[in-house]
PDB file of C-alpha atoms in Angstrom:
ATOM      1  CA  MET A 214     -53.726 -36.573 -29.830  1.00 52.00           C
ATOM      2  CA  GLY A 215     -53.686 -33.442 -31.793  1.00 54.00           C
ATOM      3  CA  ASP A 216     -52.428 -32.182 -35.078  1.00 55.00           C
ATOM      4  CA  LEU A 217     -49.028 -33.577 -35.954  1.00 56.00           C
ATOM      5  CA  THR A 218     -48.107 -30.566 -38.044  1.00 59.00           C
ATOM      6  CA  SER A 219     -48.701 -27.964 -35.331  1.00 54.00           C
ATOM      7  CA  PRO A 220     -45.645 -26.804 -33.382  1.00 55.00           C
ATOM      8  CA  ILE A 221     -45.290 -28.171 -29.930  1.00 55.00           C
ATOM      9  CA  ARG A 222     -45.329 -25.506 -27.285  1.00 55.00           C
ATOM     10  CA  ARG A 223     -43.698 -26.082 -23.991  1.00 55.00           C
ATOM     11  CA  ARG A 224     -43.317 -23.628 -21.199  1.00 54.00           C
ATOM     12  CA  ARG A 225     -39.680 -23.062 -20.496  1.00 56.00           C
ATOM     13  CA  ARG A 226     -38.807 -22.417 -16.885  1.00 54.00           C
ATOM     14  CA  PRO A 227     -35.478 -20.958 -15.907  1.00 51.00           C
ATOM     15  CA  PRO A 228     -33.312 -23.523 -14.225  1.00 54.00           C
ATOM     16  CA  ARG A 229     -33.694 -23.347 -10.466  1.00 57.00           C
ATOM     17  CA  VAL A 230     -29.945 -23.375  -9.838  1.00 51.00           C
ATOM     18  CA  ALA A 231     -29.412 -20.234 -11.905  1.00 51.00           C
ATOM     19  CA  LEU A 232     -32.285 -18.508 -10.150  1.00 48.00           C
ATOM     20  CA  VAL A 233     -30.838 -19.351  -6.731  1.00 49.00           C
ATOM     21  CA  ILE A 234     -27.415 -18.014  -7.759  1.00 57.00           C
ATOM     22  CA  VAL A 235     -28.873 -14.748  -9.044  1.00 53.00           C
ATOM     23  CA  VAL A 236     -30.921 -14.271  -5.891  1.00 55.00           C
ATOM     24  CA  ALA A 237     -27.869 -14.986  -3.702  1.00 57.00           C
ATOM     25  CA  VAL A 238     -25.381 -12.819  -5.611  1.00 57.00           C
ATOM     26  CA  LEU A 239     -27.537  -9.772  -6.337  1.00 56.00           C
ATOM     27  CA  PRO A 240     -27.607  -8.330  -2.795  1.00 57.00           C
ATOM     28  CA  VAL A 241     -23.866  -8.878  -2.385  1.00 54.00           C
ATOM     29  CA  SER A 242     -23.063  -7.088  -5.634  1.00 55.00           C
ATOM     30  CA  LEU A 243     -25.341  -4.187  -4.797  1.00 52.00           C
ATOM     31  CA  ALA A 244     -23.795  -3.774  -1.366  1.00 53.00           C
ATOM     32  CA  GLY A 245     -20.641  -2.350  -2.979  1.00 53.00           C
ATOM     33  CA  CYS A 246     -22.736   0.272  -4.742  1.00 52.00           C
ATOM     34  CA  ALA A 247     -24.218   1.496  -1.499  1.00 49.00           C
ATOM     35  CA  ALA A 248     -20.842   2.194   0.119  1.00 55.00           C
ATOM     36  CA  GLU A 249     -19.918   5.838   0.193  1.00 69.00           C
ATOM     37  CA  ALA A 250     -16.753   7.029  -1.483  1.00 72.00           C
ATOM     38  CA  PRO A 251     -14.340   8.851   0.807  1.00 73.00           C
ATOM     39  CA  SER A 252     -14.898  12.585   0.943  1.00 80.00           C
ATOM     40  CA  GLY A 253     -12.339  15.056  -0.344  1.00 78.00           C
ATOM     41  CA  ARG A 254     -11.348  15.863   3.213  1.00 84.00           C
ATOM     42  CA  GLU A 255     -10.750  12.170   4.016  1.00 85.00           C
ATOM     43  CA  ARG A 256      -8.656  11.695   0.871  1.00 84.00           C
ATOM     44  CA  ALA A 257      -6.588  14.783   1.708  1.00 81.00           C
ATOM     45  CA  ARG A 258      -6.027  13.522   5.250  1.00 87.00           C
ATOM     46  CA  ALA A 259      -4.941  10.093   3.985  1.00 87.00           C
ATOM     47  CA  ALA A 260      -2.531  11.693   1.487  1.00 86.00           C
ATOM     48  CA  LYS A 261      -1.070  13.917   4.214  1.00 89.00           C
ATOM     49  CA  ASP A 262      -0.646  10.952   6.573  1.00 90.00           C
ATOM     50  CA  ALA A 263       1.116   8.920   3.856  1.00 89.00           C
ATOM     51  CA  LEU A 264       3.428  11.830   3.065  1.00 90.00           C
ATOM     52  CA  CYS A 265       4.285  12.342   6.733  1.00 91.00           C
ATOM     53  CA  GLU A 266       5.123   8.664   7.110  1.00 92.00           C
ATOM     54  CA  ASP A 267       7.315   8.712   3.995  1.00 91.00           C
ATOM     55  CA  LEU A 268       9.097  11.891   5.120  1.00 92.00           C
ATOM     56  CA  GLY A 269       9.815  10.243   8.469  1.00 92.00           C
ATOM     57  CA  ALA A 270      11.365   7.205   6.761  1.00 91.00           C
ATOM     58  CA  LEU A 271      13.431   9.468   4.506  1.00 91.00           C
ATOM     59  CA  ARG A 272      14.691  11.445   7.471  1.00 91.00           C
ATOM     60  CA  MET A 273      15.640   8.255   9.327  1.00 90.00           C
ATOM     61  CA  ASP A 274      17.623   6.865   6.383  1.00 87.00           C
ATOM     62  CA  THR A 275      19.299  10.236   5.867  1.00 87.00           C
ATOM     63  CA  GLY A 276      20.374  10.029   9.506  1.00 85.00           C
ATOM     64  CA  LYS A 277      22.000   6.668   8.779  1.00 82.00           C
ATOM     65  CA  LEU A 278      24.040   8.335   6.048  1.00 79.00           C
ATOM     66  CA  ALA A 279      25.159  11.013   8.480  1.00 77.00           C
ATOM     67  CA  GLY A 280      25.993   8.417  11.123  1.00 76.00           C
ATOM     68  CA  LEU A 281      28.812   6.700   9.257  1.00 68.00           C
ATOM     69  CA  GLY A 282      31.780   6.183  11.489  1.00 64.00           C
ATOM     70  CA  PRO A 283      35.376   4.993  11.248  1.00 62.00           C
ATOM     71  CA  ARG A 284      34.333   1.336  11.059  1.00 65.00           C
ATOM     72  CA  SER A 285      32.116   1.744   8.023  1.00 66.00           C
ATOM     73  CA  SER A 286      33.352   0.715   4.618  1.00 61.00           C
ATOM     74  CA  GLY A 287      33.236   4.270   3.317  1.00 60.00           C
ATOM     75  CA  ARG A 288      32.148   4.989  -0.210  1.00 64.00           C
ATOM     76  CA  ASP A 289      30.623   1.559  -0.847  1.00 67.00           C
ATOM     77  CA  GLU A 290      28.455   1.712   2.251  1.00 72.00           C
ATOM     78  CA  LEU A 291      27.426   5.256   1.331  1.00 74.00           C
ATOM     79  CA  ARG A 292      26.238   4.075  -2.049  1.00 75.00           C
ATOM     80  CA  ASP A 293      24.163   1.304  -0.452  1.00 78.00           C
ATOM     81  CA  LEU A 294      22.595   3.749   1.980  1.00 82.00           C
ATOM     82  CA  ARG A 295      22.052   6.197  -0.870  1.00 81.00           C
ATOM     83  CA  GLU A 296      19.873   3.561  -2.568  1.00 86.00           C
ATOM     84  CA  ASP A 297      17.711   3.338   0.556  1.00 85.00           C
ATOM     85  CA  VAL A 298      17.342   7.105   0.609  1.00 88.00           C
ATOM     86  CA  ALA A 299      16.531   7.123  -3.128  1.00 89.00           C
ATOM     87  CA  HIS A 300      13.727   4.624  -2.526  1.00 90.00           C
ATOM     88  CA  ASP A 301      12.355   6.764   0.302  1.00 89.00           C
ATOM     89  CA  LEU A 302      12.546   9.866  -1.875  1.00 89.00           C
ATOM     90  CA  ASP A 303      10.582   8.087  -4.593  1.00 90.00           C
ATOM     91  CA  LEU A 304       7.856   7.309  -2.054  1.00 90.00           C
ATOM     92  CA  VAL A 305       7.848  10.918  -0.862  1.00 90.00           C
ATOM     93  CA  THR A 306       7.550  12.179  -4.436  1.00 88.00           C
ATOM     94  CA  ARG A 307       4.576   9.898  -5.107  1.00 88.00           C
ATOM     95  CA  SER A 308       2.760  10.684  -1.882  1.00 87.00           C
ATOM     96  CA  ALA A 309       3.414  14.430  -2.291  1.00 87.00           C
ATOM     97  CA  ARG A 310       1.256  14.516  -5.414  1.00 84.00           C
ATOM     98  CA  GLY A 311      -1.849  14.577  -3.236  1.00 77.00           C
ATOM     99  CA  VAL A 312      -0.605  17.321  -0.905  1.00 83.00           C
ATOM    100  CA  ARG A 313      -0.292  20.918  -2.074  1.00 80.00           C
ATOM    101  CA  ALA A 314       2.108  22.243   0.562  1.00 78.00           C
ATOM    102  CA  ALA A 315       4.498  19.285   0.357  1.00 78.00           C
ATOM    103  CA  ARG A 316       7.644  21.124  -0.800  1.00 85.00           C
ATOM    104  CA  ALA A 317       8.830  17.850  -2.312  1.00 86.00           C
ATOM    105  CA  ARG A 318      10.817  19.687  -4.984  1.00 89.00           C
ATOM    106  CA  ALA A 319      13.130  21.235  -2.372  1.00 92.00           C
ATOM    107  CA  VAL A 320      13.659  17.796  -0.797  1.00 91.00           C
ATOM    108  CA  SER A 321      14.442  16.293  -4.196  1.00 91.00           C
ATOM    109  CA  ASP A 322      16.913  19.079  -5.027  1.00 93.00           C
ATOM    110  CA  ALA A 323      18.689  18.631  -1.695  1.00 93.00           C
ATOM    111  CA  TYR A 324      18.914  14.888  -2.309  1.00 91.00           C
ATOM    112  CA  ASP A 325      20.462  15.526  -5.741  1.00 92.00           C
ATOM    113  CA  ARG A 326      23.213  17.566  -4.056  1.00 93.00           C
ATOM    114  CA  VAL A 327      23.877  14.666  -1.649  1.00 90.00           C
ATOM    115  CA  VAL A 328      24.175  12.270  -4.595  1.00 88.00           C
ATOM    116  CA  ARG A 329      26.672  14.530  -6.336  1.00 91.00           C
ATOM    117  CA  ALA A 330      28.715  14.811  -3.122  1.00 88.00           C
ATOM    118  CA  ILE A 331      28.787  11.018  -2.748  1.00 84.00           C
ATOM    119  CA  ASP A 332      29.787  10.548  -6.380  1.00 84.00           C
ATOM    120  CA  ASP A 333      32.615  13.084  -5.940  1.00 86.00           C
ATOM    121  CA  LEU A 334      34.184  11.170  -3.029  1.00 80.00           C
ATOM    122  CA  PRO A 335      37.594   9.637  -3.682  1.00 80.00           C
ATOM    123  CA  GLY A 336      37.626   5.857  -4.010  1.00 75.00           C
ATOM    124  CA  GLY A 337      39.615   5.165  -0.856  1.00 75.00           C
ATOM    125  CA  ALA A 338      37.662   7.458   1.474  1.00 73.00           C
ATOM    126  CA  THR A 339      36.950   5.943   4.881  1.00 73.00           C
ATOM    127  CA  GLY A 340      33.523   6.167   6.463  1.00 72.00           C
ATOM    128  CA  ALA A 341      34.597   9.011   8.743  1.00 74.00           C
ATOM    129  CA  GLN A 342      36.133  10.962   5.846  1.00 77.00           C
ATOM    130  CA  ALA A 343      33.108  10.383   3.658  1.00 78.00           C
ATOM    131  CA  GLY A 344      30.718  11.396   6.423  1.00 78.00           C
ATOM    132  CA  LYS A 345      32.676  14.562   7.079  1.00 82.00           C
ATOM    133  CA  ARG A 346      32.762  15.551   3.390  1.00 85.00           C
ATOM    134  CA  ILE A 347      29.060  15.063   2.721  1.00 86.00           C
ATOM    135  CA  ARG A 348      27.797  16.383   6.070  1.00 89.00           C
ATOM    136  CA  PRO A 349      26.858  19.873   4.717  1.00 93.00           C
ATOM    137  CA  GLN A 350      24.703  18.324   1.975  1.00 93.00           C
ATOM    138  CA  LEU A 351      23.103  15.920   4.468  1.00 90.00           C
ATOM    139  CA  GLU A 352      22.299  18.789   6.796  1.00 92.00           C
ATOM    140  CA  ALA A 353      20.698  20.677   3.907  1.00 94.00           C
ATOM    141  CA  LEU A 354      18.631  17.591   3.045  1.00 92.00           C
ATOM    142  CA  ASP A 355      17.556  17.246   6.668  1.00 92.00           C
ATOM    143  CA  ARG A 356      16.489  20.904   6.745  1.00 93.00           C
ATOM    144  CA  ALA A 357      14.489  20.441   3.524  1.00 93.00           C
ATOM    145  CA  ILE A 358      12.740  17.382   4.975  1.00 92.00           C
ATOM    146  CA  ALA A 359      12.000  19.262   8.214  1.00 93.00           C
ATOM    147  CA  ALA A 360      10.598  22.225   6.260  1.00 93.00           C
ATOM    148  CA  SER A 361       8.352  19.886   4.304  1.00 92.00           C
ATOM    149  CA  GLN A 362       7.137  18.260   7.519  1.00 91.00           C
ATOM    150  CA  VAL A 363       6.383  21.684   9.012  1.00 92.00           C
ATOM    151  CA  SER A 364       4.541  22.921   5.930  1.00 90.00           C
ATOM    152  CA  VAL A 365       2.396  19.774   5.829  1.00 88.00           C
ATOM    153  CA  LYS A 366       1.970  19.912   9.635  1.00 88.00           C
ATOM    154  CA  CYS A 367       3.177  16.374  10.326  1.00 87.00           C
TER     155      CYS A 367
END
């Protein structure tokens, strides 16, 4: 039987379930390490594409502002459309961070002038009156967007 005072030594084997899990998960986790990160050129191209898309959306919503007619509700509708344009401008500002030649500052400044023109409209202005009064600022914003698109080569 053996000495009762000696320590009992047993070989400990790792549980088979844990071993199977490690063997199954290890190749999957290492697969992510093998993937190549996008090159600088690919990142620049993706940033340019995102900016071009955002500039296009901004230009489209700016066109809606310019297209107000006699049947629109005037100042209230302008403010709603202004919110859409503000959202687009925010996207342009974010996506322009990755593109050097974006000219986003000029677009933002032109938008600020549109906002001031909308805020200066009288309360009872019709859609046609409002559109007529802010048209110069909208045209300046459109030119700034177009210049940005040209400089980025959209």
